[in-house]
Coordinates of C-alpha atoms and ligand atoms in Angstrom, one line a residue:
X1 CA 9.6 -10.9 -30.1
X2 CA 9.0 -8.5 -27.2
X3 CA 10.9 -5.6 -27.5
X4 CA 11.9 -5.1 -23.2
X5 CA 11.4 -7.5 -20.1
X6 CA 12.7 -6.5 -16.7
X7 CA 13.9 -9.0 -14.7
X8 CA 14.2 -8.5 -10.9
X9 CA 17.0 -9.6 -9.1
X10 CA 15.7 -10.9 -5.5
X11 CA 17.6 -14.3 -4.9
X12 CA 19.8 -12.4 -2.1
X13 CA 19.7 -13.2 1.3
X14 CA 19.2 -10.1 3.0
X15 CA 21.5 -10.9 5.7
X16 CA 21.5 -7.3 7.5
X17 CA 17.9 -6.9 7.9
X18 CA 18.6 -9.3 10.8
X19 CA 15.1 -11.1 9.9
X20 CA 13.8 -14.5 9.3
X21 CA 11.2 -12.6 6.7
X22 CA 13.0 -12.8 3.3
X23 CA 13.8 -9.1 2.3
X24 CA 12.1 -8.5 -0.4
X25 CA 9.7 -9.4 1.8
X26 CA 9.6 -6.5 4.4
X27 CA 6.4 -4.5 3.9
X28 CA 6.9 -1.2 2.8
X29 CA 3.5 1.7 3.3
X30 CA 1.7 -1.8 3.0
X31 CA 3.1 -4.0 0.2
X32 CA 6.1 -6.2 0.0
X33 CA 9.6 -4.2 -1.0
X34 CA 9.9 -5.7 -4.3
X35 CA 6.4 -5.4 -5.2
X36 CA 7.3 -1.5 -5.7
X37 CA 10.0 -2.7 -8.3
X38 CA 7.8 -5.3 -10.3
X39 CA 5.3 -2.2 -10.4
X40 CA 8.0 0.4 -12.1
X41 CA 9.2 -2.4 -14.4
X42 CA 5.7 -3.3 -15.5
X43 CA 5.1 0.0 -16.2
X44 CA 8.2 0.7 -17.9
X45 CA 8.0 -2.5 -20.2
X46 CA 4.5 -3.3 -20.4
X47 CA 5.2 -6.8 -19.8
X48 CA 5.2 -9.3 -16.8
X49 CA 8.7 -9.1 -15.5
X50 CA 10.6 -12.1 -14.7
X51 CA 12.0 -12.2 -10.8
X52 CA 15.1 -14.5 -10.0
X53 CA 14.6 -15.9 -6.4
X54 CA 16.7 -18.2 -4.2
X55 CA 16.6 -17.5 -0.3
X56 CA 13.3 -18.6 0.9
X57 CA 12.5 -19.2 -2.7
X58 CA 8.6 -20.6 -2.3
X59 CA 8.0 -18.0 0.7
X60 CA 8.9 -14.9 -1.5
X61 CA 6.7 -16.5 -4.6
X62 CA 4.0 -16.8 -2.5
X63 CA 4.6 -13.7 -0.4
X64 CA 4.8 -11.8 -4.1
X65 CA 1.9 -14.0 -5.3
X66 CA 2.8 -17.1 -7.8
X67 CA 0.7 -15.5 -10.7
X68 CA 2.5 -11.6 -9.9
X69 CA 5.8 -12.7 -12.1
X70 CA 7.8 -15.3 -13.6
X71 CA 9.9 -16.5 -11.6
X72 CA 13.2 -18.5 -12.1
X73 CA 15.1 -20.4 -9.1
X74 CA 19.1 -19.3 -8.4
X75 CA 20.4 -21.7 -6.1
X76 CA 23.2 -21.2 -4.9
X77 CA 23.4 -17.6 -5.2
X78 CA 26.6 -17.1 -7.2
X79 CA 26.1 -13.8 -7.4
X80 CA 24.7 -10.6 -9.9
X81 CA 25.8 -12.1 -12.6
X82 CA 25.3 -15.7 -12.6
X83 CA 21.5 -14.8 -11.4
X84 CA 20.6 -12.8 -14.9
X85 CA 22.0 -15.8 -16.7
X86 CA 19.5 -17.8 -14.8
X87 CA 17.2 -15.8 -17.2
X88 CA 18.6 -17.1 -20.4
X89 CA 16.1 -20.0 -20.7
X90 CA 12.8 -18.1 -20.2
X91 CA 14.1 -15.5 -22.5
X92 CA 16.8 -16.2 -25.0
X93 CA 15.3 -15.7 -28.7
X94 CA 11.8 -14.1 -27.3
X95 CA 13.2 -10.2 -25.9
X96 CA 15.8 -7.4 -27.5
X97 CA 16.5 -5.8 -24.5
X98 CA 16.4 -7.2 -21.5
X99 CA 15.8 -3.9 -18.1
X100 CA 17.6 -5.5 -15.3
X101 CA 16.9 -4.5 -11.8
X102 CA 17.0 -5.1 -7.8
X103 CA 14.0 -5.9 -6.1
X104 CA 15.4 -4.1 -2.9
X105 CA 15.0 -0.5 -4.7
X106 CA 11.8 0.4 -4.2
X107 CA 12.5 4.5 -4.8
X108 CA 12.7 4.1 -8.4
X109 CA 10.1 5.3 -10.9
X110 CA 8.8 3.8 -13.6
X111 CA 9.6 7.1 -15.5
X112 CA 13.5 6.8 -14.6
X113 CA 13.2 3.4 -16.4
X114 CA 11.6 4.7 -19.4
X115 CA 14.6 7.1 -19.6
X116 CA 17.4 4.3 -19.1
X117 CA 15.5 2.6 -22.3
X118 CA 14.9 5.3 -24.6
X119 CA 18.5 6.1 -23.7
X120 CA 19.4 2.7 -24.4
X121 CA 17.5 3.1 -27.5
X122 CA 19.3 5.8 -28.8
X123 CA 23.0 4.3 -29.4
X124 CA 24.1 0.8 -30.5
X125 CA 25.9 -0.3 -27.4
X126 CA 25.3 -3.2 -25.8
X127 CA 24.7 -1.6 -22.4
X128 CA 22.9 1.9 -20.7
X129 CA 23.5 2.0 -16.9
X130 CA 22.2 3.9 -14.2
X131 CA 24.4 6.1 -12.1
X132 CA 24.0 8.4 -9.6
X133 CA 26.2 10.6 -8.3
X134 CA 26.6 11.1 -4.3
X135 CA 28.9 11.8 -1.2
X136 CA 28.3 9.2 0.6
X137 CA 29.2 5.7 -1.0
X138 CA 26.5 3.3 0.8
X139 CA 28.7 0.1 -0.8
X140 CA 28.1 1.2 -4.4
X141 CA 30.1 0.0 -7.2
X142 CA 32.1 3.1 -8.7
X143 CA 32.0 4.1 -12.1
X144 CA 35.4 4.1 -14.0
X145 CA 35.2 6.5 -16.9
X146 CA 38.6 7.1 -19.4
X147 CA 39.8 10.7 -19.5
X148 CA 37.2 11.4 -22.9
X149 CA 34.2 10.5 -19.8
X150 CA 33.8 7.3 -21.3
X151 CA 32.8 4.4 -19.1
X152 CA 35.4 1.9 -19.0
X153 CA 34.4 -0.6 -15.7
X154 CA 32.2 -0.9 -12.5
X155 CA 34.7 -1.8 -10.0
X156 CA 33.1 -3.1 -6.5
X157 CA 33.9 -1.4 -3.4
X158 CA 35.1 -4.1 -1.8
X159 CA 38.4 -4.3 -4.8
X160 CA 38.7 -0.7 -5.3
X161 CA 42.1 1.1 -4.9
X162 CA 42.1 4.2 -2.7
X163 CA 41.7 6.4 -6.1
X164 CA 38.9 4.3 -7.0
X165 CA 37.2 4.2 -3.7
X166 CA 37.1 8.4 -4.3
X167 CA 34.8 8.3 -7.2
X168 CA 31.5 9.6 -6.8
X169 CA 29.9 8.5 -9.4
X170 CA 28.5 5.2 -8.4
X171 CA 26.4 2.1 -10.1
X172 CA 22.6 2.1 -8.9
X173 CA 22.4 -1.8 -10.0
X174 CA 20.0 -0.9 -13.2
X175 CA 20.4 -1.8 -16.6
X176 CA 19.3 -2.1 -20.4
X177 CA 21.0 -4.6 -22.4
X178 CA 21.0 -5.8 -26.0
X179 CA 19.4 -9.1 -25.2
X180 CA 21.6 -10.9 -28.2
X181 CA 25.0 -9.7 -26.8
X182 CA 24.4 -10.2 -22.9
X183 CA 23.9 -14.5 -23.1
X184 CA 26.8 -15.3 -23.9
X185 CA 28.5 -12.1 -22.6
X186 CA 27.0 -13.9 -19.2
X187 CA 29.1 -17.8 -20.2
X188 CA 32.2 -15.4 -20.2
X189 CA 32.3 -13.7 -17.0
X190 CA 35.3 -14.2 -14.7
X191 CA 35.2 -15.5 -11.5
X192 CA 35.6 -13.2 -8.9
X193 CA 37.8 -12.7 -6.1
X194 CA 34.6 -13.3 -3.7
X195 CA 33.9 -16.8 -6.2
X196 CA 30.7 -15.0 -7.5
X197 CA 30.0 -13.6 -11.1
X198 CA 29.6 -9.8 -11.1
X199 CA 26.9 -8.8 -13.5
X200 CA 28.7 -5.6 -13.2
X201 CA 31.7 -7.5 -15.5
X202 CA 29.8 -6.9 -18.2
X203 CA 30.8 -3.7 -18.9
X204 CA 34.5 -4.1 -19.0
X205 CA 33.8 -7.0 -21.1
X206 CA 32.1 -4.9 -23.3
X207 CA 34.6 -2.3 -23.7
X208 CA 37.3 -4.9 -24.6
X209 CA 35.3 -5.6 -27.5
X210 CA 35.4 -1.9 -28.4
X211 CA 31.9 -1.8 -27.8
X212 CA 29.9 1.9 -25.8
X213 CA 28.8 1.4 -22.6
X214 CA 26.4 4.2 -21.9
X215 CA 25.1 6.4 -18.5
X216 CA 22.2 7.8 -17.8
X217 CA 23.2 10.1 -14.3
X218 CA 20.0 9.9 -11.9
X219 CA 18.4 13.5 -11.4
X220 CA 16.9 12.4 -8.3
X221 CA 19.7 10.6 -6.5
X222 CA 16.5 9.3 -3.5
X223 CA 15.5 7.3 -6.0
X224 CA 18.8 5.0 -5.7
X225 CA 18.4 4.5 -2.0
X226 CA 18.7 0.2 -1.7
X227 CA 17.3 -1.7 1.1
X228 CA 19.8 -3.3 3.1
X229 CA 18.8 -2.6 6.9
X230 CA 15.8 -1.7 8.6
X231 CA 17.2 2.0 8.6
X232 CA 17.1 2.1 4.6
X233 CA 13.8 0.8 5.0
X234 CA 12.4 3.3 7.0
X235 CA 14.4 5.8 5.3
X236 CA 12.8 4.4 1.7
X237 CA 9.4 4.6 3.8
X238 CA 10.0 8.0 4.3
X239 CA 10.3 8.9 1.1
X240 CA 7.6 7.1 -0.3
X241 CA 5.5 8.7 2.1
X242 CA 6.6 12.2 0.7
X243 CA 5.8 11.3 -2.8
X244 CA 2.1 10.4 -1.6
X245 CA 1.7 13.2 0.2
X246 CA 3.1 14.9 -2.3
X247 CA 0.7 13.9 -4.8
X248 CA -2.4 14.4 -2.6
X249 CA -1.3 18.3 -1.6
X250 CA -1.2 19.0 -5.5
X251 CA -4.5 17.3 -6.3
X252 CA -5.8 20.0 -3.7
X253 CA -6.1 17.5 0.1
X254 CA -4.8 19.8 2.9
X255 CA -2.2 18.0 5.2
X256 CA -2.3 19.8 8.4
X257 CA 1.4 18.2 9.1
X258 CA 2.6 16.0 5.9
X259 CA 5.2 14.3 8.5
X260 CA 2.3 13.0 10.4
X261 CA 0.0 10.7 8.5
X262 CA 0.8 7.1 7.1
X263 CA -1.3 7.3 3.8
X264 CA -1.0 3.9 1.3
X265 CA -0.7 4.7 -1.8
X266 CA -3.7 2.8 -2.7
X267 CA -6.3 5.5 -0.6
X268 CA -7.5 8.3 -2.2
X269 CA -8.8 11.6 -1.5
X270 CA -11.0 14.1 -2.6
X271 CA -10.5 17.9 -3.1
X272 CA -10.5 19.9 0.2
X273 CA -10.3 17.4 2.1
X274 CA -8.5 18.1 5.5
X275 CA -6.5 15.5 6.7
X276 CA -5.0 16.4 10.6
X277 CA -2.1 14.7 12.2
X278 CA -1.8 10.9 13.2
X279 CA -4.3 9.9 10.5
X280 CA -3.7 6.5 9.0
X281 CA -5.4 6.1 5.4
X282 CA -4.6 2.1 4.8
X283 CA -6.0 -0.1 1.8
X284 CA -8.9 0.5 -0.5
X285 CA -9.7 3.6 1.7
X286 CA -11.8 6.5 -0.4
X287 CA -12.4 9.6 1.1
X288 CA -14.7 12.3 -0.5
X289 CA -14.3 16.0 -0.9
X290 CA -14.5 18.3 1.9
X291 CA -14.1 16.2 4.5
X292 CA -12.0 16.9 8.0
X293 CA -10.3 13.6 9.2
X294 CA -8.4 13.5 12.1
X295 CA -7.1 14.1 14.8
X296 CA -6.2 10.4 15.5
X297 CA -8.1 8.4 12.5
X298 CA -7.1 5.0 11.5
X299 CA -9.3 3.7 8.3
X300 CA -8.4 0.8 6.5
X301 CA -10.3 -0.4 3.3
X302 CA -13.2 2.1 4.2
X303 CA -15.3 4.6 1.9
X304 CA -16.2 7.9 3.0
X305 CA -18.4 10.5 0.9
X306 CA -18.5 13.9 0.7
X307 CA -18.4 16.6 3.7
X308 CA -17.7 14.1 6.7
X309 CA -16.0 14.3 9.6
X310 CA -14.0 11.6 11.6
X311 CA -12.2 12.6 14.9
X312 CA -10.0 10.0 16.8
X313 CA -11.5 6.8 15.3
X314 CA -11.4 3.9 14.0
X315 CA -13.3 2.6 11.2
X316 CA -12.3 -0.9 9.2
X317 CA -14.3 -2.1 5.8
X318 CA -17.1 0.2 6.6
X319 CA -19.1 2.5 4.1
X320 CA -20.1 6.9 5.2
X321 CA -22.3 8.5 3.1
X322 CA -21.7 12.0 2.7
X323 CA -22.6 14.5 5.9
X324 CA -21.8 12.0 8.7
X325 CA -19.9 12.9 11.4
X326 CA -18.0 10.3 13.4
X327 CA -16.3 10.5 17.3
X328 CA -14.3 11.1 19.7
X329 CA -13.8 7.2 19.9
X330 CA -16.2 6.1 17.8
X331 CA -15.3 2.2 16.0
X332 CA -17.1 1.3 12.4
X333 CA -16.4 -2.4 12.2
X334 CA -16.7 -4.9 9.1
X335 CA -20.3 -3.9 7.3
X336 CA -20.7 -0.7 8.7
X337 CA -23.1 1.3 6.5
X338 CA -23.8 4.6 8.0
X339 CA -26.0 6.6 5.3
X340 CA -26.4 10.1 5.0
X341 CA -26.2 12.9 7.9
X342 CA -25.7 10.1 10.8
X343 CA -24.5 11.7 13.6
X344 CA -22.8 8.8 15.9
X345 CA -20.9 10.6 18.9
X346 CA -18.5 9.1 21.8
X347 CA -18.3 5.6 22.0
X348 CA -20.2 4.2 19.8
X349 CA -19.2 1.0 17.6
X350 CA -20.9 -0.4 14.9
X351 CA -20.3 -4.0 13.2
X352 CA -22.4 -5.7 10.3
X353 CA -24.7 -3.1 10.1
X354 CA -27.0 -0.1 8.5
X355 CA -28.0 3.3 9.9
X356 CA -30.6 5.2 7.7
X357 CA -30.6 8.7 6.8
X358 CA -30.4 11.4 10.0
X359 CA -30.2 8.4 12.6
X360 CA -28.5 9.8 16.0
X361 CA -26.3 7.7 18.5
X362 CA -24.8 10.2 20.5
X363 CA -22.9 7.7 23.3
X364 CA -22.0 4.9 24.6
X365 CA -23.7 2.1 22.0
X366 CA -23.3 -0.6 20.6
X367 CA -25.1 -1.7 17.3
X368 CA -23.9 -4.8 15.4
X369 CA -26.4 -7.2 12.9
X370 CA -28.9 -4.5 13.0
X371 CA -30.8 -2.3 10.1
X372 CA -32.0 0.8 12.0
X373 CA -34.4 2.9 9.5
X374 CA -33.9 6.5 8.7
X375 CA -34.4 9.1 11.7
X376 CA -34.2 7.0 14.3
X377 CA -32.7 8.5 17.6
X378 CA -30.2 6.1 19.5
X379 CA -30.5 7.1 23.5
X380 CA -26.8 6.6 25.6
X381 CA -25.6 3.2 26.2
X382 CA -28.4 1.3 24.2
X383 CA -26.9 -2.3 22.8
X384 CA -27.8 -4.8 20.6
X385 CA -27.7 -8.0 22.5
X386 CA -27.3 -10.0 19.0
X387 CA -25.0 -12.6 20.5
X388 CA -26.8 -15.7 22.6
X389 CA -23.1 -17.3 23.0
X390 CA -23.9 -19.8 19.7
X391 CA -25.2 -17.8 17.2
X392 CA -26.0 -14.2 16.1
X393 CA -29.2 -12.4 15.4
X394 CA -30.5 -9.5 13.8
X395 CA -32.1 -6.7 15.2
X396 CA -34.7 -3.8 12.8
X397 CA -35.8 -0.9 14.3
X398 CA -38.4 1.3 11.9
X399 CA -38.4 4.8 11.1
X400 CA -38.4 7.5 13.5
X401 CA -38.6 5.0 16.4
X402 CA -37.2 6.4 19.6
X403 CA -34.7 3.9 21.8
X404 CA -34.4 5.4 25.2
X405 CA -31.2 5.7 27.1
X406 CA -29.5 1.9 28.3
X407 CA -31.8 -0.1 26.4
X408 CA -30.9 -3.5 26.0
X409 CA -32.4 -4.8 22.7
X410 CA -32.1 -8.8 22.4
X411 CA -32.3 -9.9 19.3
X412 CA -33.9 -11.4 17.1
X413 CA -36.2 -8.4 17.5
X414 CA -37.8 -5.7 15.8
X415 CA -38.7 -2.5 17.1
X416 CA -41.8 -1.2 14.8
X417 CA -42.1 2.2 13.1
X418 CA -42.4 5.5 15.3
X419 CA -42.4 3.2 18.6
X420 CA -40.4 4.3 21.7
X421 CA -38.6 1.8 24.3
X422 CA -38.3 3.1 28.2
X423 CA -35.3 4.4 29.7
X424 CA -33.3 1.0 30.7
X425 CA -35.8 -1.7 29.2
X426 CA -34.7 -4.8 28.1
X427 CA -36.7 -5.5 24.9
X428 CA -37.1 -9.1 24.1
X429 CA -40.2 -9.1 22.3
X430 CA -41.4 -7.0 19.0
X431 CA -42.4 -3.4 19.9
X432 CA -45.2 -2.7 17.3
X433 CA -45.3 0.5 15.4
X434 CA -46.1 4.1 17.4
X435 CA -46.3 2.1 20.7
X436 CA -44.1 2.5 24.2
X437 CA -43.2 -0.5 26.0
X438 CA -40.9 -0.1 28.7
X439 CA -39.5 -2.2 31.8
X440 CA -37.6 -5.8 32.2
X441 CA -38.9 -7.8 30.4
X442 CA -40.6 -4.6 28.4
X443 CA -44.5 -4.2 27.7
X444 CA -46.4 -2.3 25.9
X445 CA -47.9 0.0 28.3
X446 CA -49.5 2.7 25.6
X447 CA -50.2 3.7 22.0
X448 CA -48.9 7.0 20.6
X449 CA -50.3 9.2 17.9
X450 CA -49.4 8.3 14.5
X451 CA -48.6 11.4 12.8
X452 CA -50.7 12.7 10.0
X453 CA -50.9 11.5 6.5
X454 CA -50.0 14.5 4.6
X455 CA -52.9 15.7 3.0
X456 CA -53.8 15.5 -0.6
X457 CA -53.3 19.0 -2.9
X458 CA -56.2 19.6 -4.7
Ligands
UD1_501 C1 25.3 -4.5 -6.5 C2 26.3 -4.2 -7.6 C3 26.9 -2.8 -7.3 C4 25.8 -1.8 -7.1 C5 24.8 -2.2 -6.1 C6 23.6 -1.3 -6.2 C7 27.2 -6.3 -8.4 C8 28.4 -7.2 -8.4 N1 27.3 -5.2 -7.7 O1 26.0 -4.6 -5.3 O2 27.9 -2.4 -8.3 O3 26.4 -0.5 -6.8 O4 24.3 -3.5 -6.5 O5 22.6 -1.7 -5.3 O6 26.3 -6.5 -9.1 N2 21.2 -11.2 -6.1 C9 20.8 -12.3 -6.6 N3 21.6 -13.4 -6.7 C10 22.9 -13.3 -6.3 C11 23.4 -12.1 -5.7 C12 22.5 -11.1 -5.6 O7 19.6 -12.4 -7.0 O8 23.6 -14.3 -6.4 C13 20.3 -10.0 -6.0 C14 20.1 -9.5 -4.6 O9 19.0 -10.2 -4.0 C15 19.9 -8.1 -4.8 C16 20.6 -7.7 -6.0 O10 20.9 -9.0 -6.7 O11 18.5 -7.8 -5.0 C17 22.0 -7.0 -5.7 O12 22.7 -7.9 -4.9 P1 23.6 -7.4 -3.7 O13 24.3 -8.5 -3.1 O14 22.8 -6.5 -2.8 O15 24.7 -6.5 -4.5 P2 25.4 -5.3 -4.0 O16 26.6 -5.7 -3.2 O17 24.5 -4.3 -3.3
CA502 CA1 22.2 -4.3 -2.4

């Protein structure tokens, strides 16, 4: 028998976020709302949780992924309640306590869960609740405690009494139950007033058996921000933001202004690194140590090394070496491999391709299915004409060859080692090595020296 499953309550409809994208749906810094619950429980539980879905029902498993969870169907939504019973079948007989949560939270940690369960742990009632106390009632149930502090019911806002409605302790919507008490505690809910079954029932039933329900107050009362509008979300984006931030700062990455980045929490960053305002870290983005990025850099799924700089760009699924400094405006596309020291100035984009140690491309270029050898020097405005409207084609240039200012170089072709192209040519035949061709069409029009072997030590 496990000892804790969490089970996700996401069969809601969402109806104030005003969307036709389930809720639990709505991306949050880059992944699905309730993806950030299913995390904390899976840590907390160190199993695969079980999500109860309804609205949209296929759309959220696939948005979620079908393999992410377990997921049972509520339909119709009858309410808190009546969807944890929904559970019984997958997990009656197999769990001891069963972590129940909402998969519009996203704020809570992993760490507050392990707390509600070692809490749990630690008495023989039935039920451990999370509460949090605040001013400002956002819709909460409120927690009815007896004059010893005791917790006696969760009434909902909507059938409180003016004394109850002052309460300031409210229910966050998390809780550890004893697996073996909660089934059939579910069978005997009453209906409510609104003709749904209140999971939050549970703990008046409880008490009328002369049974503890137990608290646990949140420390952190962020962390019970819900989801309900697209102002919670950005509020709960906010927040999240600030943790990862957070994080970053203390691991030793200087944010120039933490207010202006949007950093996922999959990127990471390497010791004094600087990152500068309006800088976008997104995906399987790795940046090395020592590194200035920013102004105005937007990398998504992108490795960087150590000691680079990237100023108002934009680079997508491309690999940096260390020492390479990118822009004003430069664009690494899909395959971009710039090895070490490249030095790629204004304007220049690069797709599908590789640029060898100490290669220059100051302005204005375009380089895209090409492998350009180490040391080569990239004049303003040269292109790589790989395109012939039906397919693409591939375009070397050797070490230390020179490519003169608007060259146009139509691939297929290869530029040999040490050769040099004319200001303007259009190369559409091979340039062989330490050779100058220049001119549309180019020719060769002269050797050049080869430079000496070095010699032999005796
Ligand atoms: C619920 C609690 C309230 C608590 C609040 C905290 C109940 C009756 N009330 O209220 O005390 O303060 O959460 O956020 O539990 N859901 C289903 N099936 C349903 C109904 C809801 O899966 O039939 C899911 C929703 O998708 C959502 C969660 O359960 O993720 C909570 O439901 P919601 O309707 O938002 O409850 P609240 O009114 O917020
Ligand atoms: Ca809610």
């Amino acid at each position: 028998m496990a000892e804790v499953v969490g089970v996700v309550l996401a069969a809601g409809k969402g109806t104030r976020m005003k969307s036709a994208l389930p809720k639990v749906l709505h991306p949050l810094l880059g992944r699905p709302m309730a993806e950030y619950a299913l995390r904390a429980v899976e840590a907390a539980t160190n199993a695969r949780p079980v999500v109860v879905i309804g609205h949209q029902a296929e759309r959220v498993r696939q948005g979620l992924g079908p393999d992410r969870a377990r997921y049972v169907v509520q339909d119709p939504p009858l309410g808190t309640g009546d969807a944890v019973r929904r559970t019984r079948g997958v997990l009656e007989g197999r769990v001891r306590t069963v972590l129940v949560t909402n998969g519009d939270m996203p704020l809570l940690r992993a760490e507050t869960l392990r707390a509600l369960l070692e809490a749990h742990a630690a008495h023989d009632g039935p039920i451990t609740l999370l509460t949090v106390v605040a001013d400002d009632p956002r819709g909460f149930g409120r927690i009815v405690r007896d004059p010893q502090g005791r917790v006696q019911a969760i009434v909902e806002e909507a059938h409180a009494t003016p004394e109850q409605k002052a309460i300031r302790e409210l229910n966050v919507g998390v809780y550890a139950f004893d697996a073996e008490w909660l089934w059939p505690a579910l069978e005997a809910l009453p209906l409510s007033p609104k003709g749904e079954y209140y999971l939050t029932d549970t703990v008046a039933l409880a008490v009328a058996q002369g049974r503890a329900v137990h608290a646990l107050v949140l420390e952190d009362p962020t962390e019970a921000v819900g989801v309900n509008t697209r102002v919670h979300l950005a509020e709960a984006a906010a927040v999240l933001q600030q943790r990862i931030v957070r994080r970053w700062m203390l691991e030793g990455v200087t944010f120039v202004d933490p207010r202006r980045v949007y950093v996922e929490d999959t990127a990471t960053i390497g010791r004094d690194t600087v990152v500068w305002p309006d800088t976008y870290l997104l995906g399987d983005t790795h940046i090395g140590p020592e590194c200035d990025i920013g102004p105005n850099a937007y990398l998504r799924d992108t490795h960087i090394g150590a000691r680079c700089r990237v100023f108002a760009s934009v680079l997508e699924q491309a690999r940096v070496e260390d020492e390479v400094d990118i822009g004003p405006y430069g664009h690494l596309r899909k395959g971009a491999h710039l090895a070490r020291g490249v030095h790629m100035g204004n304007f220049g984009e690069v797709k599908n391709a590789y640029l060898g140690p100490g290669v220059k491309m100051g302005h204005f270029s375009y380089i895209g299915d090409a492998t350009i050898e180490a040391g080569v020097n990239i004049g303003a405005g040269t292109i790589t004409c790989n395109y012939d409207g039906q397919r693409k084609h591939p375009t070397y240039i050797g070490p230390g060859a020179f490519i003169g200012s608007d060259t146009m170089l139509v691939a297929p072709v290869r530029i040999g080692e040490g050769a040099r192209t004319g200001a303007g040519s259009v190369v559409t035949k091979d340039v062989p090595p330490y050779t100058l061709a220049v001119g549309v069409p180019a020719r060769v029009i002269r050797r050049l020296p080869r430079p000496e072997p070095p010699s032999e030590e005796p």
